[in-house]
Short mmCIF file of C-alpha atoms in Angstrom, two decimals:
data_model
loop_
_atom_site.label_atom_id
_atom_site.label_comp_id
_atom_site.label_asym_id
_atom_site.label_seq_id
_atom_site.Cartn_x
_atom_site.Cartn_y
_atom_site.Cartn_z
CA GLY A 1 -29.09 27.74 -98.83
CA VAL A 2 -30.62 24.53 -100.22
CA GLU A 3 -30.41 22.84 -96.82
CA VAL A 4 -32.51 25.52 -95.12
CA ALA A 5 -35.27 25.25 -97.70
CA LYS A 6 -35.48 21.51 -97.00
CA ALA A 7 -35.98 22.02 -93.27
CA GLU A 8 -38.51 24.88 -93.44
CA PRO A 9 -40.57 23.94 -90.37
CA PHE A 10 -44.03 24.97 -91.58
CA THR A 11 -43.51 23.19 -94.90
CA LEU A 12 -42.42 20.00 -93.13
CA VAL A 13 -45.70 19.74 -91.22
CA LYS A 14 -47.91 21.53 -93.73
CA GLU A 15 -50.31 18.62 -94.21
CA ASP A 16 -50.64 18.07 -90.47
CA LEU A 17 -51.35 21.79 -89.92
CA ARG A 18 -53.96 21.84 -92.69
CA LYS A 19 -55.82 18.97 -91.04
CA LEU A 20 -55.44 20.69 -87.66
CA LYS A 21 -57.05 23.92 -88.87
CA ARG A 22 -59.94 22.00 -90.40
CA ARG A 23 -60.49 19.92 -87.27
CA ILE A 24 -60.44 22.92 -84.96
CA LYS A 25 -62.89 24.73 -87.20
CA GLU A 26 -65.25 21.74 -86.89
CA LEU A 27 -64.79 21.59 -83.13
CA VAL A 28 -65.55 25.27 -82.78
CA GLU A 29 -68.50 25.31 -85.12
CA ASN A 30 -70.31 22.17 -84.05
CA ASN A 31 -71.45 21.74 -80.51
CA VAL A 32 -70.49 18.62 -78.63
CA GLY A 33 -74.07 17.90 -77.65
CA SER A 34 -77.29 19.45 -78.82
CA SER A 35 -80.63 19.95 -77.15
CA ASP A 36 -84.03 20.79 -78.60
CA LYS A 37 -83.34 24.43 -77.93
CA THR A 38 -80.30 24.60 -80.21
CA LYS A 39 -80.31 23.71 -83.86
CA GLU A 40 -78.45 20.46 -84.50
CA GLY A 41 -75.37 21.13 -82.38
CA SER A 42 -74.66 24.68 -83.45
CA THR A 43 -72.47 27.08 -81.50
CA ASN A 44 -73.45 30.61 -80.54
CA PRO A 45 -72.53 32.74 -83.58
CA MET A 46 -70.62 35.26 -81.47
CA LEU A 47 -68.39 32.54 -80.04
CA LYS A 48 -67.88 31.12 -83.52
CA GLN A 49 -66.96 34.54 -84.86
CA ALA A 50 -64.65 35.27 -81.91
CA ALA A 51 -62.93 31.92 -82.17
CA ARG A 52 -62.58 32.23 -85.94
CA GLU A 53 -61.04 35.67 -85.78
CA PHE A 54 -58.29 34.40 -83.51
CA PHE A 55 -57.28 31.66 -85.88
CA GLU A 56 -56.71 34.39 -88.46
CA ARG A 57 -54.27 36.47 -86.48
CA ARG A 58 -50.79 37.75 -87.13
CA GLU A 59 -49.00 34.53 -86.34
CA ARG A 60 -48.80 31.21 -88.04
CA ALA A 61 -49.71 28.22 -85.90
CA TRP A 62 -46.15 27.80 -84.64
CA ARG A 63 -46.97 26.13 -81.31
CA PRO A 64 -48.81 23.14 -82.80
CA GLY A 65 -46.12 23.24 -85.51
CA VAL A 66 -43.48 22.62 -82.83
CA VAL A 67 -45.52 19.77 -81.31
CA LEU A 68 -45.89 18.09 -84.71
CA LEU A 69 -42.20 18.57 -85.57
CA MET A 70 -41.28 17.14 -82.17
CA ALA A 71 -43.53 14.11 -82.75
CA ARG A 72 -41.74 13.32 -85.98
CA ALA A 73 -38.27 14.26 -84.73
CA LEU A 74 -38.61 11.79 -81.83
CA ASP A 75 -39.30 9.08 -84.43
CA ALA A 76 -36.17 10.16 -86.35
CA GLY A 77 -38.53 11.07 -89.19
CA ILE A 78 -39.83 7.51 -89.61
CA THR A 79 -43.41 7.91 -88.41
CA ASP A 80 -46.29 5.50 -88.95
CA GLU A 81 -48.74 7.83 -90.71
CA ASP A 82 -51.75 5.73 -89.73
CA GLY A 83 -50.55 4.83 -86.26
CA GLU A 84 -52.45 5.59 -83.08
CA ALA A 85 -49.50 7.56 -81.66
CA LEU A 86 -49.49 10.11 -84.49
CA MET A 87 -53.28 10.42 -84.35
CA LYS A 88 -53.05 11.31 -80.64
CA GLN A 89 -50.06 13.61 -81.18
CA ARG A 90 -52.12 15.48 -83.77
CA MET A 91 -54.95 15.80 -81.27
CA LEU A 92 -52.44 17.13 -78.74
CA ALA A 93 -51.34 19.76 -81.26
CA GLU A 94 -54.99 20.81 -81.68
CA ILE A 95 -55.38 21.07 -77.90
CA VAL A 96 -52.28 23.28 -77.71
CA GLU A 97 -53.60 25.59 -80.41
CA MET A 98 -56.99 25.89 -78.69
CA MET A 99 -55.45 26.51 -75.28
CA SER A 100 -52.99 29.13 -76.51
CA THR A 101 -55.72 30.84 -78.54
CA ALA A 102 -57.95 30.93 -75.44
CA GLN A 103 -55.14 32.70 -73.68
CA VAL A 104 -54.76 35.26 -76.46
CA ILE A 105 -58.48 35.95 -76.15
CA HIS A 106 -58.25 36.35 -72.36
CA ASP A 107 -55.26 38.64 -72.83
CA ASP A 108 -57.42 40.84 -75.05
CA VAL A 109 -59.69 41.70 -72.15
CA LEU A 110 -59.34 45.45 -72.03
CA GLU A 111 -58.15 47.55 -69.15
CA ASP A 112 -60.60 50.25 -68.06
CA LEU A 113 -58.66 53.06 -69.71
CA GLU A 114 -58.43 51.39 -73.12
CA ALA A 115 -60.79 52.27 -75.93
CA SER A 116 -62.93 49.45 -77.30
CA GLU A 117 -61.30 49.93 -80.75
CA ASN A 118 -58.22 48.28 -79.26
CA GLY A 119 -60.14 45.15 -78.51
CA ASN A 120 -61.30 42.24 -80.58
CA VAL A 121 -64.45 41.36 -82.45
CA ALA A 122 -66.39 41.07 -79.18
CA HIS A 123 -65.56 44.62 -78.15
CA ARG A 124 -66.41 46.00 -81.56
CA SER A 125 -69.78 44.25 -81.45
CA TYR A 126 -70.74 44.90 -77.85
CA GLY A 127 -68.58 47.74 -76.56
CA GLY A 128 -66.18 47.53 -73.60
CA PRO A 129 -67.65 45.79 -70.54
CA LEU A 130 -69.92 43.35 -72.38
CA GLY A 131 -67.17 42.76 -74.94
CA ASN A 132 -64.90 41.78 -72.05
CA LYS A 133 -67.47 39.27 -70.82
CA VAL A 134 -67.86 37.75 -74.26
CA SER A 135 -64.06 37.59 -74.60
CA LEU A 136 -63.78 35.69 -71.34
CA LEU A 137 -66.57 33.34 -72.39
CA ALA A 138 -65.08 32.75 -75.83
CA GLY A 139 -61.75 31.89 -74.21
CA ASP A 140 -63.40 29.61 -71.67
CA PHE A 141 -65.40 27.99 -74.44
CA LEU A 142 -62.19 27.06 -76.26
CA LEU A 143 -60.64 25.75 -73.03
CA ALA A 144 -63.74 23.61 -72.46
CA ARG A 145 -63.43 22.23 -75.99
CA ALA A 146 -59.74 21.53 -75.39
CA SER A 147 -60.59 19.66 -72.17
CA VAL A 148 -63.07 17.41 -73.94
CA GLU A 149 -60.42 16.61 -76.56
CA LEU A 150 -57.83 16.00 -73.85
CA ALA A 151 -60.03 13.35 -72.23
CA LYS A 152 -60.21 11.55 -75.58
CA LEU A 153 -56.44 10.94 -75.49
CA THR A 154 -57.18 8.26 -72.84
CA ASN A 155 -53.73 8.67 -71.33
CA VAL A 156 -53.86 9.47 -67.62
CA ALA A 157 -50.34 10.92 -67.42
CA VAL A 158 -50.90 13.20 -70.42
CA VAL A 159 -54.25 14.43 -69.11
CA GLU A 160 -52.65 15.18 -65.75
CA ILE A 161 -49.61 16.96 -67.23
CA MET A 162 -51.69 19.09 -69.61
CA GLY A 163 -54.13 19.84 -66.80
CA VAL A 164 -51.25 21.16 -64.69
CA SER A 165 -50.04 23.27 -67.61
CA LEU A 166 -53.52 24.83 -67.83
CA GLU A 167 -53.28 25.57 -64.11
CA ASN A 168 -49.82 27.09 -64.69
CA MET A 169 -51.28 29.28 -67.42
CA CYS A 170 -53.79 30.67 -64.94
CA ARG A 171 -51.14 31.13 -62.24
CA GLY A 172 -48.94 33.01 -64.71
CA GLU A 173 -51.84 35.25 -65.71
CA ILE A 174 -52.48 36.03 -62.04
CA MET A 175 -48.79 36.75 -61.42
CA GLN A 176 -48.83 39.13 -64.37
CA ALA A 177 -52.02 40.84 -63.26
CA GLN A 178 -50.86 41.23 -59.66
CA ALA A 179 -47.31 42.36 -60.43
CA ARG A 180 -46.25 45.39 -58.39
CA VAL A 181 -43.73 47.87 -59.77
CA GLU A 182 -40.79 46.07 -58.17
CA ASP A 183 -42.02 42.77 -59.67
CA LYS A 184 -42.25 44.27 -63.14
CA LEU A 185 -38.67 45.50 -62.84
CA ASN A 186 -37.45 42.09 -61.70
CA THR A 187 -36.43 39.91 -64.65
CA THR A 188 -36.52 36.76 -62.50
CA TYR A 189 -40.19 37.48 -61.77
CA TYR A 190 -40.68 38.07 -65.50
CA THR A 191 -39.09 34.73 -66.45
CA GLU A 192 -41.14 32.89 -63.84
CA THR A 193 -44.37 34.53 -65.05
CA VAL A 194 -43.60 33.73 -68.68
CA SER A 195 -42.58 30.15 -67.86
CA LEU A 196 -45.95 29.58 -66.25
CA LYS A 197 -48.09 31.67 -68.53
CA THR A 198 -46.80 30.82 -72.01
CA ALA A 199 -43.85 28.44 -71.98
CA SER A 200 -45.29 25.73 -69.73
CA LEU A 201 -47.99 24.85 -72.26
CA LEU A 202 -45.47 24.29 -75.05
CA ALA A 203 -43.00 22.49 -72.79
CA GLU A 204 -45.54 20.08 -71.32
CA ALA A 205 -47.02 19.43 -74.77
CA CYS A 206 -43.56 18.60 -76.16
CA LYS A 207 -43.03 16.23 -73.22
CA CYS A 208 -46.47 14.63 -73.75
CA THR A 209 -45.58 14.08 -77.40
CA ALA A 210 -42.84 11.76 -76.12
CA LEU A 211 -45.24 10.08 -73.68
CA LEU A 212 -47.80 9.41 -76.40
CA ARG A 213 -45.21 7.43 -78.37
CA GLY A 214 -44.47 5.31 -75.30
CA ASP A 215 -41.50 7.11 -73.72
CA GLY A 216 -41.42 7.25 -69.91
CA ARG A 217 -42.19 10.42 -67.95
CA SER A 218 -38.55 10.99 -67.01
CA SER A 219 -36.99 9.39 -70.09
CA PRO A 220 -34.19 11.28 -71.90
CA ASN A 221 -36.65 11.92 -74.77
CA ALA A 222 -39.30 13.41 -72.49
CA ASP A 223 -36.70 15.58 -70.73
CA ALA A 224 -35.12 16.83 -73.96
CA ALA A 225 -38.56 17.63 -75.41
CA PHE A 226 -39.54 19.55 -72.27
CA GLU A 227 -36.26 21.52 -72.18
CA PHE A 228 -36.66 22.46 -75.82
CA GLY A 229 -40.25 23.61 -75.29
CA ILE A 230 -39.71 25.63 -72.12
CA ASN A 231 -36.72 27.54 -73.50
CA LEU A 232 -38.33 28.13 -76.89
CA GLY A 233 -41.44 29.42 -75.12
CA ILE A 234 -39.52 31.86 -72.91
CA ALA A 235 -37.41 33.10 -75.83
CA TYR A 236 -40.59 33.57 -77.86
CA GLN A 237 -42.16 35.82 -75.23
CA ILE A 238 -39.01 37.91 -74.77
CA SER A 239 -38.80 38.37 -78.55
CA ALA A 240 -42.50 39.21 -78.86
CA ASP A 241 -42.10 41.73 -76.04
CA ILE A 242 -39.12 43.33 -77.81
CA VAL A 243 -41.34 43.70 -80.91
CA SER A 244 -44.03 45.35 -78.72
CA PHE A 245 -41.50 47.62 -77.03
CA ASN A 246 -40.00 48.75 -80.35
CA GLY A 247 -43.49 49.38 -81.75
CA LEU A 248 -44.57 51.49 -78.77
CA VAL A 249 -41.37 53.53 -78.77
CA LYS A 250 -41.42 54.04 -82.54
CA ALA A 251 -45.04 55.25 -82.46
CA HIS A 252 -44.09 57.58 -79.63
CA LEU A 253 -41.05 59.04 -81.37
CA ASP A 254 -42.89 59.38 -84.70
CA GLY A 255 -45.51 61.16 -82.60
CA ASP A 256 -48.35 60.38 -84.98
CA GLU A 257 -51.54 62.27 -84.21
CA GLU A 258 -53.46 59.10 -83.42
CA GLY A 259 -52.27 59.22 -79.83
CA GLY A 260 -49.07 57.37 -80.67
CA ALA A 261 -47.36 59.27 -77.87
CA LEU A 262 -46.77 57.20 -74.75
CA THR A 263 -48.71 58.40 -71.73
CA PRO A 264 -47.60 57.85 -68.12
CA GLU A 265 -50.46 55.28 -67.85
CA THR A 266 -49.25 53.26 -70.83
CA MET A 267 -45.70 53.42 -69.53
CA SER A 268 -46.80 52.06 -66.14
CA LEU A 269 -49.21 49.46 -67.49
CA LEU A 270 -47.28 48.14 -70.46
CA VAL A 271 -43.76 49.39 -70.90
CA THR A 272 -42.26 48.80 -67.45
CA ALA A 273 -43.15 45.10 -67.67
CA LEU A 274 -41.24 44.59 -70.94
CA PRO A 275 -37.72 43.13 -70.73
CA PRO A 276 -35.86 46.05 -72.40
CA PHE A 277 -37.13 48.35 -69.63
CA ALA A 278 -36.61 45.90 -66.76
CA LEU A 279 -33.10 44.94 -67.89
CA ALA A 280 -32.12 48.58 -68.32
CA ALA A 281 -33.50 49.36 -64.85
CA GLU A 282 -31.52 46.48 -63.32
CA LEU A 283 -28.31 47.91 -64.79
CA ASP A 284 -29.12 51.51 -63.90
CA LYS A 285 -26.75 52.37 -61.04
CA THR A 286 -28.46 55.74 -60.45
CA GLY A 287 -31.80 54.04 -59.79
CA GLU A 288 -33.56 56.75 -61.81
CA LEU A 289 -35.49 54.37 -64.05
CA SER A 290 -36.79 52.50 -61.04
CA GLU A 291 -37.72 55.75 -59.30
CA MET A 292 -39.67 56.98 -62.35
CA ALA A 293 -41.52 53.67 -62.53
CA HIS A 294 -42.36 53.83 -58.82
CA ARG A 295 -43.84 57.31 -59.19
CA SER A 296 -45.73 56.14 -62.33
CA PHE A 297 -43.83 58.60 -64.57
CA SER A 298 -45.88 61.37 -63.03
CA GLU A 299 -43.33 64.19 -63.28
CA ALA A 300 -42.96 66.29 -66.41
CA GLY A 301 -40.41 64.82 -68.81
CA ASP A 302 -40.40 61.39 -67.14
CA VAL A 303 -41.64 59.52 -70.20
CA ALA A 304 -39.01 61.02 -72.51
CA ALA A 305 -36.26 60.55 -69.91
CA ALA A 306 -37.21 56.92 -69.35
CA ILE A 307 -37.19 56.10 -73.07
CA ALA A 308 -33.82 57.80 -73.46
CA ALA A 309 -32.40 55.91 -70.46
CA VAL A 310 -33.50 52.52 -71.82
CA GLU A 311 -31.95 53.45 -75.16
CA ALA A 312 -28.69 54.53 -73.49
CA ALA A 313 -28.50 51.29 -71.50
CA GLY A 314 -29.05 49.23 -74.66
CA GLY A 315 -32.20 47.67 -73.21
CA VAL A 316 -33.26 46.05 -76.50
CA ALA A 317 -29.82 44.48 -77.02
CA LEU A 318 -29.86 43.15 -73.44
CA ALA A 319 -33.30 41.61 -73.98
CA THR A 320 -32.17 40.09 -77.28
CA GLU A 321 -29.21 38.54 -75.50
CA MET A 322 -31.54 37.13 -72.85
CA ALA A 323 -33.71 35.53 -75.55
CA GLU A 324 -30.64 34.15 -77.34
CA GLY A 325 -29.54 32.51 -74.09
CA HIS A 326 -32.77 30.53 -73.97
CA ILE A 327 -32.52 29.63 -77.66
CA THR A 328 -29.03 28.22 -77.01
CA ARG A 329 -30.50 26.02 -74.29
CA ALA A 330 -33.31 24.92 -76.61
CA ARG A 331 -30.75 23.96 -79.27
CA THR A 332 -28.75 21.96 -76.73
CA ALA A 333 -31.93 20.02 -75.93
CA ALA A 334 -32.76 19.48 -79.62
CA ALA A 335 -29.25 18.11 -80.13
CA MET A 336 -30.24 15.14 -77.94
CA LEU A 337 -32.83 14.01 -80.52
CA PRO A 338 -32.00 11.54 -83.31
CA ASP A 339 -30.93 13.17 -86.60
CA SER A 340 -33.67 13.91 -89.13
CA VAL A 341 -34.96 16.74 -91.27
CA PHE A 342 -37.61 17.33 -88.56
CA LYS A 343 -34.91 17.93 -85.96
CA GLU A 344 -33.42 20.48 -88.39
CA GLY A 345 -36.92 21.97 -88.65
CA LEU A 346 -36.92 22.52 -84.87
CA HIS A 347 -33.62 24.37 -85.21
CA VAL A 348 -35.02 26.59 -87.97
CA MET A 349 -38.08 27.29 -85.81
CA ALA A 350 -35.66 28.44 -83.09
CA ASP A 351 -34.18 30.89 -85.63
CA TYR A 352 -37.65 32.23 -86.44
CA ILE A 353 -38.38 32.85 -82.76
CA VAL A 354 -35.51 35.30 -82.26
CA GLU A 355 -35.10 36.83 -85.71
CA GLU A 356 -35.94 40.50 -86.02
CA ASP A 357 -39.67 41.19 -85.90
CA GLN A 358 -40.24 37.41 -85.76
CA LYS A 359 -40.85 37.49 -89.52
CA GLY A 360 -40.72 33.72 -89.93
CA LEU A 361 -43.72 33.37 -87.60
CA GLN A 362 -45.89 35.88 -89.46
CA ARG A 363 -48.60 34.76 -91.82
CA ALA A 364 -48.12 35.91 -95.42
CA GLU A 365 -51.68 37.32 -95.51
CA TRP A 366 -50.97 39.37 -92.41
CA MET A 367 -47.74 40.77 -93.86
CA ASP A 368 -49.54 41.76 -97.08
CA LEU A 369 -52.19 43.53 -95.03
CA GLN A 370 -49.53 45.49 -93.09
CA GLN A 371 -47.83 46.56 -96.32
CA LYS A 372 -51.14 47.75 -97.76
CA LYS A 373 -51.79 49.74 -94.56
CA ALA A 374 -48.31 51.26 -94.70
CA ALA A 375 -48.86 52.30 -98.31
CA LEU A 376 -52.06 54.21 -97.47
#
């Protein structure tokens, strides 16, 4: 097991990630310009608080981690630490973290039927509707910051590519929001949504990492980097959705008093769109799962029957297999890179993405917190 320890991805880019966190904190806390009305370039405290809370979430900064590993893997581990390329690649990693965090914040905008406890710091401070507005603004604020940083890369191709990935993010969010029942049950629609909404950002950033070191737009390096990123991103979302699915079902079956039981609304809004459900429905020759979803689980016993049917079809195993398929493609792409410990780090990151509960992606502080909660 000595080899694995050497290629632990977060350890390999630990210094880079430390600098990244510090830089983003500065970007968030100090305004780009300042007028007489604002104290010397200070940001609205609510936005600061909102942005800060999201950098302290469950997950480690794995997306920028991948970008930084890719930067060094493309150099076969021999990187000029003071070079302009690495400086810009680090900025790109910061942009990725800000853009993906903005998306997490936008995703937190609550549906009408959700209680404001489910939300984020904005909802707890302002209640539902105003909390939603502040969430949208906090997300937009981070995207604006990311755009300013992007312009500083002074690389037209990279600005264009990352701009398109931001557009893709929005298109994916719209696809997700507009999905009809038959779309939710269609795994091709799911993969397309996820490619746009979450994977495109990582894929384009990996590709831009190659461009920033001077590789051409359709060079083997740029292509391999893109393929790695897109497949890792899709596998990540499938895995994260399996974690969500298992959590929802477990809470339901444990039937804790806190409203852990799944309601027809939650089933329609959340569960049908998760791969274990959609894959089980695709296999279901009787068409019962699809029928229940189309009638929004409105008949007595529908929720229990649906959960049992997904279980019987092995929905979670099917979804795991789907994620593994994308990880295999990511590994094939990584194999094109020159050998180095950073390339190994990309492979270990791929393990983390699909391991049970995505433990390798969780922050130690977050895990401690969960254990303390469980002990109560």
